[in-house]
Amino acid sequence: MNKEKILKDAAEYLERADIKEHLEEDLAALISIPSIASKREGIYTFGSQCANAIDKAIELGSVYGFKTENHDYYCASIIYGSKPEEVGIATHLDVVPAGNGWSYEPYRLTIEGDKYIGRGALDDKGPFICGLYAMRFLKESEKKLPFSVRLIAGSDEEVGSSDLEYFSKVRTPPLFSFTPDAEFPVCIGEKGILQVNIMLGKLPDIIAELGGGSVSNAVPDYAYAVIWDEKTDVSTTDEYRGIKLERLDAKRIKIHASGKGAHAAKPEQGINAIGVLANYLNEKVLPDSDKKPFVFLSQACGEYFGRTLGIDRVSEAFQYLTCIGGRLCVSDGIMIQNFNIRYIPDTTYKPVFEKIKKTLTPQGFAVQLVMSSEGYLIPASDDRVMALTNACEEVLGYECRPYTMGGGTYARWLANTVAFGATLQSERGKVGEGRGDAHQRDEYISSAELKKTILIYILSIMNLSESYKKKLNQ
């Protein structure tokens, strides 16, 4: 196989005026659809807008001569080839809401310089287009493969990934797949995810209201408590780091605790506001008889290794287990702290959960399982991983070491799948801090990311083809 010629031909293909025009028109058509997953509408599993995106993907696949399948509006497939064995590219067409503060119209493709801007451009409509145009090149250049290529377009990645679960029930998953739901190079492993609720007991009488965080999967940057206090003069109170006092009325004071937000997969970048609040309540507000649950919160939310829950572990492949207290609330007078745990995936969630119960039950705290999602690890020496890694290095021109992560991608929902692209860190940050990335305002994919992703996927499929042929001949 002449890799240099394949890449040269593919690059020339992408520079053709008609191909560039088609690509931009197809991306614009998808971005114009506000495909936010919603409740079922008749046969439309995730609502009419997600169905419109599925229909558009099927239309594009048909126009370019591919076989297409609609899996009951959970997802769609575009297929190149007729072999029963398949390699998959798992993408999704659902998006998160645009939100406010955009500098551009979120549901209209804006091409500005080297940026394609619009909701879904990076996550994941742009990468879907990359998969489609990689397949177009393979088909139009008549590449013969020992397997078929299946491009999956899902509709529920942003909410629950039930689309891929359904796909696996109605079709046999491909022998191997990759998903553009992360960064280049190859992500060969993701930690398992476990959520638990810890019931800490009755809210102390001195506290009228208590809360912190809004979601499980983020280190909270804010927490608060409203306490009964008629005496304290908040204007003369000594400063306490991260704490601000506000008198609400003659009987109540609100304690504001500030931290630093971070994703649950990267807790070292954050400061947990619940821990800050618990420290203050222990030192300045609570009598000794009420301190036990808040001492626990201070300890558990003041670290992110899970030591307080008895589950800390280290791993060469994944560094360490992480555990963050994401959301604190009160329900029927009972304090509940949610923990989001990213565990080493050489086990299921069950031993981790049992250790938590063994540690906390004797302390009088009840433990409730909320959800779990198994992780994965594929060796970097796996032939399929090496095929993708080689393609990445050939196109990008530098060493591309496979990596692992604590975050969860589409890969964990489909058997034998790794996350692979389509983000290039060198192409990020073109529209200012806090903008341009997935889920952010002014989301974009750069022209370099589009072109290089298509080239990487073309060469990856050709490398997988060579590897597969060798195995057949052994």
Short mmCIF file of C-alpha atoms in Angstrom, two decimals, residues 130-439:
data_model
loop_
_atom_site.label_atom_id
_atom_site.label_comp_id
_atom_site.label_asym_id
_atom_site.label_seq_id
_atom_site.Cartn_x
_atom_site.Cartn_y
_atom_site.Cartn_z
CA CYS A 130 -15.53 13.95 8.01
CA GLY A 131 -16.64 10.32 8.16
CA LEU A 132 -18.96 10.77 5.18
CA TYR A 133 -16.31 12.41 3.01
CA ALA A 134 -13.70 9.81 3.94
CA MET A 135 -16.20 7.22 2.68
CA ARG A 136 -16.91 9.27 -0.44
CA PHE A 137 -13.22 9.26 -1.31
CA LEU A 138 -12.92 5.52 -0.72
CA LYS A 139 -15.98 4.84 -2.88
CA GLU A 140 -15.20 7.27 -5.68
CA SER A 141 -11.59 6.09 -5.90
CA GLU A 142 -12.86 2.49 -5.91
CA LYS A 143 -10.83 1.28 -2.93
CA LYS A 144 -11.40 -2.43 -2.36
CA LEU A 145 -11.72 -3.32 1.31
CA PRO A 146 -12.04 -6.70 3.06
CA PHE A 147 -14.83 -5.26 5.18
CA SER A 148 -17.68 -2.79 4.91
CA VAL A 149 -17.54 0.65 6.51
CA ARG A 150 -20.57 1.73 8.55
CA LEU A 151 -21.02 5.39 9.47
CA ILE A 152 -23.45 5.62 12.40
CA ALA A 153 -25.31 8.88 13.06
CA GLY A 154 -26.90 8.85 16.51
CA SER A 155 -29.51 11.09 18.13
CA ASP A 156 -29.04 10.68 21.88
CA GLU A 157 -25.35 11.12 22.72
CA GLU A 158 -25.86 14.32 24.66
CA VAL A 159 -28.57 12.87 26.91
CA GLY A 160 -28.06 9.16 27.50
CA SER A 161 -26.58 7.30 24.50
CA SER A 162 -29.60 5.01 24.32
CA ASP A 163 -29.24 5.32 20.54
CA LEU A 164 -26.16 3.11 20.48
CA GLU A 165 -27.70 0.72 22.98
CA TYR A 166 -30.66 0.33 20.63
CA PHE A 167 -28.38 -0.06 17.60
CA SER A 168 -26.60 -2.95 19.33
CA LYS A 169 -29.95 -4.68 19.81
CA VAL A 170 -31.04 -4.45 16.16
CA ARG A 171 -27.64 -4.84 14.49
CA THR A 172 -24.42 -6.67 15.29
CA PRO A 173 -21.85 -4.05 16.29
CA PRO A 174 -18.90 -3.67 13.91
CA LEU A 175 -15.75 -5.70 14.59
CA PHE A 176 -14.03 -2.43 15.47
CA SER A 177 -15.16 1.20 15.55
CA PHE A 178 -13.83 4.64 16.33
CA THR A 179 -15.76 7.72 17.35
CA PRO A 180 -14.80 11.39 16.82
CA ASP A 181 -15.94 12.33 20.32
CA ALA A 182 -12.60 13.40 21.80
CA GLU A 183 -9.18 14.56 20.64
CA PHE A 184 -6.48 13.07 18.44
CA PRO A 185 -4.60 10.77 18.83
CA VAL A 186 -6.27 7.50 19.95
CA CYS A 187 -7.97 7.33 23.33
CA ILE A 188 -7.46 3.69 24.27
CA GLY A 189 -9.21 3.77 27.63
CA GLU A 190 -11.84 5.53 29.70
CA LYS A 191 -12.42 5.17 33.41
CA GLY A 192 -15.66 3.67 34.63
CA ILE A 193 -18.21 6.13 35.98
CA LEU A 194 -20.16 5.59 39.18
CA GLN A 195 -22.61 7.92 40.90
CA VAL A 196 -23.75 7.41 44.48
CA ASN A 197 -25.88 9.40 46.90
CA ILE A 198 -24.87 9.54 50.55
CA MET A 199 -27.70 10.23 53.00
CA LEU A 200 -26.09 12.28 55.77
CA GLY A 201 -29.01 12.53 58.15
CA LYS A 202 -31.38 15.26 59.26
CA LEU A 203 -30.63 18.91 58.51
CA PRO A 204 -29.51 20.61 61.77
CA ASP A 205 -32.08 22.93 63.32
CA ILE A 206 -29.76 25.92 63.02
CA ILE A 207 -29.70 25.56 59.20
CA ALA A 208 -32.81 26.68 57.29
CA GLU A 209 -31.53 25.92 53.77
CA LEU A 210 -28.52 24.09 52.34
CA GLY A 211 -27.29 23.37 48.83
CA GLY A 212 -24.33 23.22 46.49
CA GLY A 213 -23.53 22.42 42.88
CA SER A 214 -26.05 21.83 40.11
CA VAL A 215 -24.81 18.66 38.36
CA SER A 216 -23.02 15.50 39.34
CA ASN A 217 -20.21 15.66 36.83
CA ALA A 218 -18.65 18.98 37.82
CA VAL A 219 -16.69 20.26 40.80
CA PRO A 220 -19.13 22.87 42.21
CA ASP A 221 -18.02 26.48 42.20
CA TYR A 222 -20.81 27.57 44.55
CA ALA A 223 -22.54 26.33 47.69
CA TYR A 224 -24.68 28.04 50.28
CA ALA A 225 -26.39 27.71 53.63
CA VAL A 226 -29.10 29.87 55.19
CA ILE A 227 -28.80 29.85 58.97
CA TRP A 228 -30.94 31.15 61.81
CA ASP A 229 -28.95 33.96 63.42
CA GLU A 230 -30.29 37.18 64.97
CA LYS A 231 -27.08 38.43 66.56
CA THR A 232 -24.17 38.37 64.11
CA ASP A 233 -23.23 41.68 62.50
CA VAL A 234 -22.14 40.57 59.03
CA SER A 235 -20.46 43.93 58.35
CA THR A 236 -17.89 43.33 61.08
CA THR A 237 -17.34 39.59 60.67
CA ASP A 238 -13.76 38.49 60.04
CA GLU A 239 -13.00 37.46 56.46
CA TYR A 240 -12.90 33.74 55.74
CA ARG A 241 -11.45 32.53 52.48
CA GLY A 242 -14.14 31.74 49.92
CA ILE A 243 -16.96 32.84 52.22
CA LYS A 244 -19.29 35.83 52.00
CA LEU A 245 -22.08 36.55 54.49
CA GLU A 246 -25.36 38.22 53.60
CA ARG A 247 -28.09 39.14 56.06
CA LEU A 248 -31.44 38.27 54.53
CA ASP A 249 -33.63 39.59 57.32
CA ALA A 250 -33.63 40.03 61.10
CA LYS A 251 -33.50 36.27 61.68
CA ARG A 252 -31.52 34.78 58.79
CA ILE A 253 -28.03 34.98 57.31
CA LYS A 254 -27.04 33.46 53.98
CA ILE A 255 -23.53 32.01 53.74
CA HIS A 256 -22.14 32.07 50.20
CA ALA A 257 -19.22 29.72 49.52
CA SER A 258 -17.13 30.11 46.37
CA GLY A 259 -14.85 27.54 44.77
CA LYS A 260 -13.55 26.89 41.29
CA GLY A 261 -15.49 24.79 38.80
CA ALA A 262 -13.94 21.88 36.90
CA HIS A 263 -15.09 18.77 35.09
CA ALA A 264 -15.39 15.67 37.27
CA ALA A 265 -12.76 13.99 35.08
CA LYS A 266 -10.22 16.71 35.93
CA PRO A 267 -10.92 17.60 39.57
CA GLU A 268 -7.36 18.77 40.20
CA GLN A 269 -8.29 21.91 38.25
CA GLY A 270 -11.06 22.86 40.70
CA ILE A 271 -11.83 23.83 44.29
CA ASN A 272 -14.98 22.26 45.74
CA ALA A 273 -17.26 24.95 47.17
CA ILE A 274 -19.12 22.35 49.26
CA GLY A 275 -15.90 21.59 51.11
CA VAL A 276 -15.32 25.32 51.63
CA LEU A 277 -18.82 25.70 53.07
CA ALA A 278 -18.49 22.64 55.33
CA ASN A 279 -15.20 23.95 56.75
CA TYR A 280 -16.82 27.27 57.64
CA LEU A 281 -19.90 25.69 59.20
CA ASN A 282 -17.72 23.42 61.34
CA GLU A 283 -15.48 26.24 62.54
CA LYS A 284 -17.93 29.12 62.93
CA VAL A 285 -21.54 27.94 63.11
CA LEU A 286 -22.33 24.40 64.26
CA PRO A 287 -22.36 22.99 67.78
CA ASP A 288 -20.32 19.83 68.26
CA SER A 289 -23.47 17.69 68.26
CA ASP A 290 -24.25 18.68 64.63
CA LYS A 291 -20.76 18.52 63.16
CA LYS A 292 -20.42 14.85 62.14
CA PRO A 293 -21.90 15.04 58.60
CA PHE A 294 -20.12 18.32 57.92
CA VAL A 295 -16.76 16.93 59.05
CA PHE A 296 -17.39 14.17 56.50
CA LEU A 297 -18.26 16.74 53.80
CA SER A 298 -15.19 18.79 54.65
CA GLN A 299 -12.96 15.75 54.21
CA ALA A 300 -14.68 14.09 51.24
CA CYS A 301 -15.09 17.34 49.27
CA GLY A 302 -11.66 18.59 50.29
CA GLU A 303 -9.91 15.83 48.34
CA TYR A 304 -10.62 14.03 45.06
CA PHE A 305 -8.99 10.61 45.44
CA GLY A 306 -11.87 8.88 47.24
CA ARG A 307 -9.86 8.28 50.41
CA THR A 308 -12.72 9.45 52.63
CA LEU A 309 -14.97 6.85 50.97
CA GLY A 310 -12.30 4.14 51.22
CA ILE A 311 -11.88 3.65 47.47
CA ASP A 312 -8.59 5.39 46.55
CA ARG A 313 -6.53 3.52 43.94
CA VAL A 314 -3.68 4.23 41.53
CA SER A 315 -2.98 2.75 38.11
CA GLU A 316 -0.15 3.01 35.60
CA ALA A 317 -2.59 3.38 32.71
CA PHE A 318 -5.05 5.77 34.41
CA GLN A 319 -2.99 7.43 37.17
CA TYR A 320 -5.61 7.44 39.92
CA LEU A 321 -9.29 7.04 40.73
CA THR A 322 -11.10 10.35 41.16
CA CYS A 323 -14.09 11.15 43.33
CA ILE A 324 -15.86 14.50 43.60
CA GLY A 325 -18.85 15.69 45.60
CA GLY A 326 -20.87 17.25 42.80
CA ARG A 327 -24.26 18.15 44.23
CA LEU A 328 -25.52 18.72 47.78
CA CYS A 329 -29.24 19.01 48.44
CA VAL A 330 -31.91 18.50 51.09
CA SER A 331 -34.90 16.25 50.45
CA ASP A 332 -37.66 15.79 53.03
CA GLY A 333 -35.33 17.24 55.63
CA ILE A 334 -32.50 14.77 54.85
CA MET A 335 -29.11 16.00 53.59
CA ILE A 336 -27.95 14.17 50.45
CA GLN A 337 -24.49 14.45 48.90
CA ASN A 338 -23.96 13.05 45.40
CA PHE A 339 -20.52 11.76 44.46
CA ASN A 340 -19.24 11.27 40.92
CA ILE A 341 -16.50 8.62 40.82
CA ARG A 342 -14.22 7.79 37.91
CA TYR A 343 -12.77 4.36 38.71
CA ILE A 344 -10.03 2.17 37.22
CA PRO A 345 -11.81 -0.06 34.64
CA ASP A 346 -10.06 -3.32 35.55
CA THR A 347 -13.17 -4.04 37.63
CA THR A 348 -16.90 -3.37 37.51
CA TYR A 349 -18.53 -0.74 39.70
CA LYS A 350 -19.68 -3.35 42.21
CA PRO A 351 -16.46 -3.74 44.28
CA VAL A 352 -16.13 0.06 44.42
CA PHE A 353 -19.72 0.43 45.59
CA GLU A 354 -19.30 -2.28 48.23
CA LYS A 355 -16.18 -0.56 49.60
CA ILE A 356 -18.12 2.70 49.95
CA LYS A 357 -20.87 0.95 51.88
CA LYS A 358 -18.33 -0.85 54.07
CA THR A 359 -16.65 2.48 54.90
CA LEU A 360 -19.71 4.68 55.45
CA THR A 361 -22.43 2.42 56.80
CA PRO A 362 -20.69 2.03 60.20
CA GLN A 363 -20.60 5.85 60.39
CA GLY A 364 -24.39 5.95 60.17
CA PHE A 365 -24.56 7.15 56.54
CA ALA A 366 -26.79 5.35 54.02
CA VAL A 367 -25.43 4.76 50.49
CA GLN A 368 -27.58 4.67 47.35
CA LEU A 369 -26.52 3.65 43.85
CA VAL A 370 -27.54 6.26 41.26
CA MET A 371 -25.91 5.04 38.04
CA SER A 372 -22.88 3.29 36.61
CA SER A 373 -21.17 3.09 33.23
CA GLU A 374 -18.36 0.63 32.57
CA GLY A 375 -15.07 1.91 31.16
CA TYR A 376 -12.65 0.17 28.85
CA LEU A 377 -8.96 -0.28 28.07
CA ILE A 378 -7.48 -1.54 24.81
CA PRO A 379 -3.69 -2.10 24.78
CA ALA A 380 -1.67 0.42 22.79
CA SER A 381 -0.01 -2.58 21.11
CA ASP A 382 -3.33 -3.76 19.63
CA ASP A 383 -3.05 -3.97 15.84
CA ARG A 384 -6.16 -1.83 15.37
CA VAL A 385 -4.88 0.89 17.68
CA MET A 386 -1.53 0.83 15.89
CA ALA A 387 -3.30 1.23 12.54
CA LEU A 388 -5.02 4.40 13.76
CA THR A 389 -1.89 5.70 15.47
CA ASN A 390 0.16 5.27 12.31
CA ALA A 391 -2.44 7.17 10.26
CA CYS A 392 -2.41 9.97 12.80
CA GLU A 393 1.37 10.27 12.68
CA GLU A 394 1.50 10.12 8.89
CA VAL A 395 -0.97 12.99 8.52
CA LEU A 396 0.07 15.17 11.48
CA GLY A 397 3.81 14.62 11.14
CA TYR A 398 4.62 14.03 14.81
CA GLU A 399 4.56 11.24 17.40
CA CYS A 400 1.03 10.40 18.51
CA ARG A 401 0.96 8.37 21.71
CA PRO A 402 -2.35 6.77 22.66
CA TYR A 403 -3.85 8.11 25.88
CA THR A 404 -6.49 7.34 28.51
CA MET A 405 -9.02 9.66 30.12
CA GLY A 406 -11.41 10.05 33.01
CA GLY A 407 -14.14 11.53 30.84
CA GLY A 408 -16.84 9.51 29.15
CA THR A 409 -17.25 9.44 25.36
CA TYR A 410 -19.53 7.72 22.88
CA ALA A 411 -16.97 4.89 22.73
CA ARG A 412 -18.11 3.27 25.96
CA TRP A 413 -21.58 2.62 24.55
CA LEU A 414 -20.50 0.50 21.57
CA ALA A 415 -18.43 -2.67 21.83
CA ASN A 416 -14.81 -2.61 20.56
CA THR A 417 -14.76 1.16 20.06
CA VAL A 418 -12.14 3.82 20.79
CA ALA A 419 -12.40 7.61 20.77
CA PHE A 420 -10.35 9.09 17.92
CA GLY A 421 -10.49 12.80 17.05
CA ALA A 422 -11.73 15.06 15.72
CA THR A 423 -10.27 17.83 17.89
CA LEU A 424 -6.72 19.08 17.39
CA GLN A 425 -5.50 21.13 20.34
CA SER A 426 -3.35 23.27 18.03
CA GLU A 427 -6.56 24.47 16.35
CA ARG A 428 -8.41 25.49 19.52
CA GLY A 429 -8.71 28.96 21.01
CA LYS A 430 -9.35 30.90 17.81
CA VAL A 431 -12.42 32.82 19.07
CA GLY A 432 -11.42 33.68 22.63
CA GLU A 433 -11.42 32.08 26.06
CA GLY A 434 -14.55 30.17 26.98
CA ARG A 435 -15.74 30.09 23.38
CA GLY A 436 -15.43 27.85 20.34
CA ASP A 437 -15.22 24.38 21.88
CA ALA A 438 -17.94 21.73 22.15
CA HIS A 439 -20.94 22.95 24.18
#
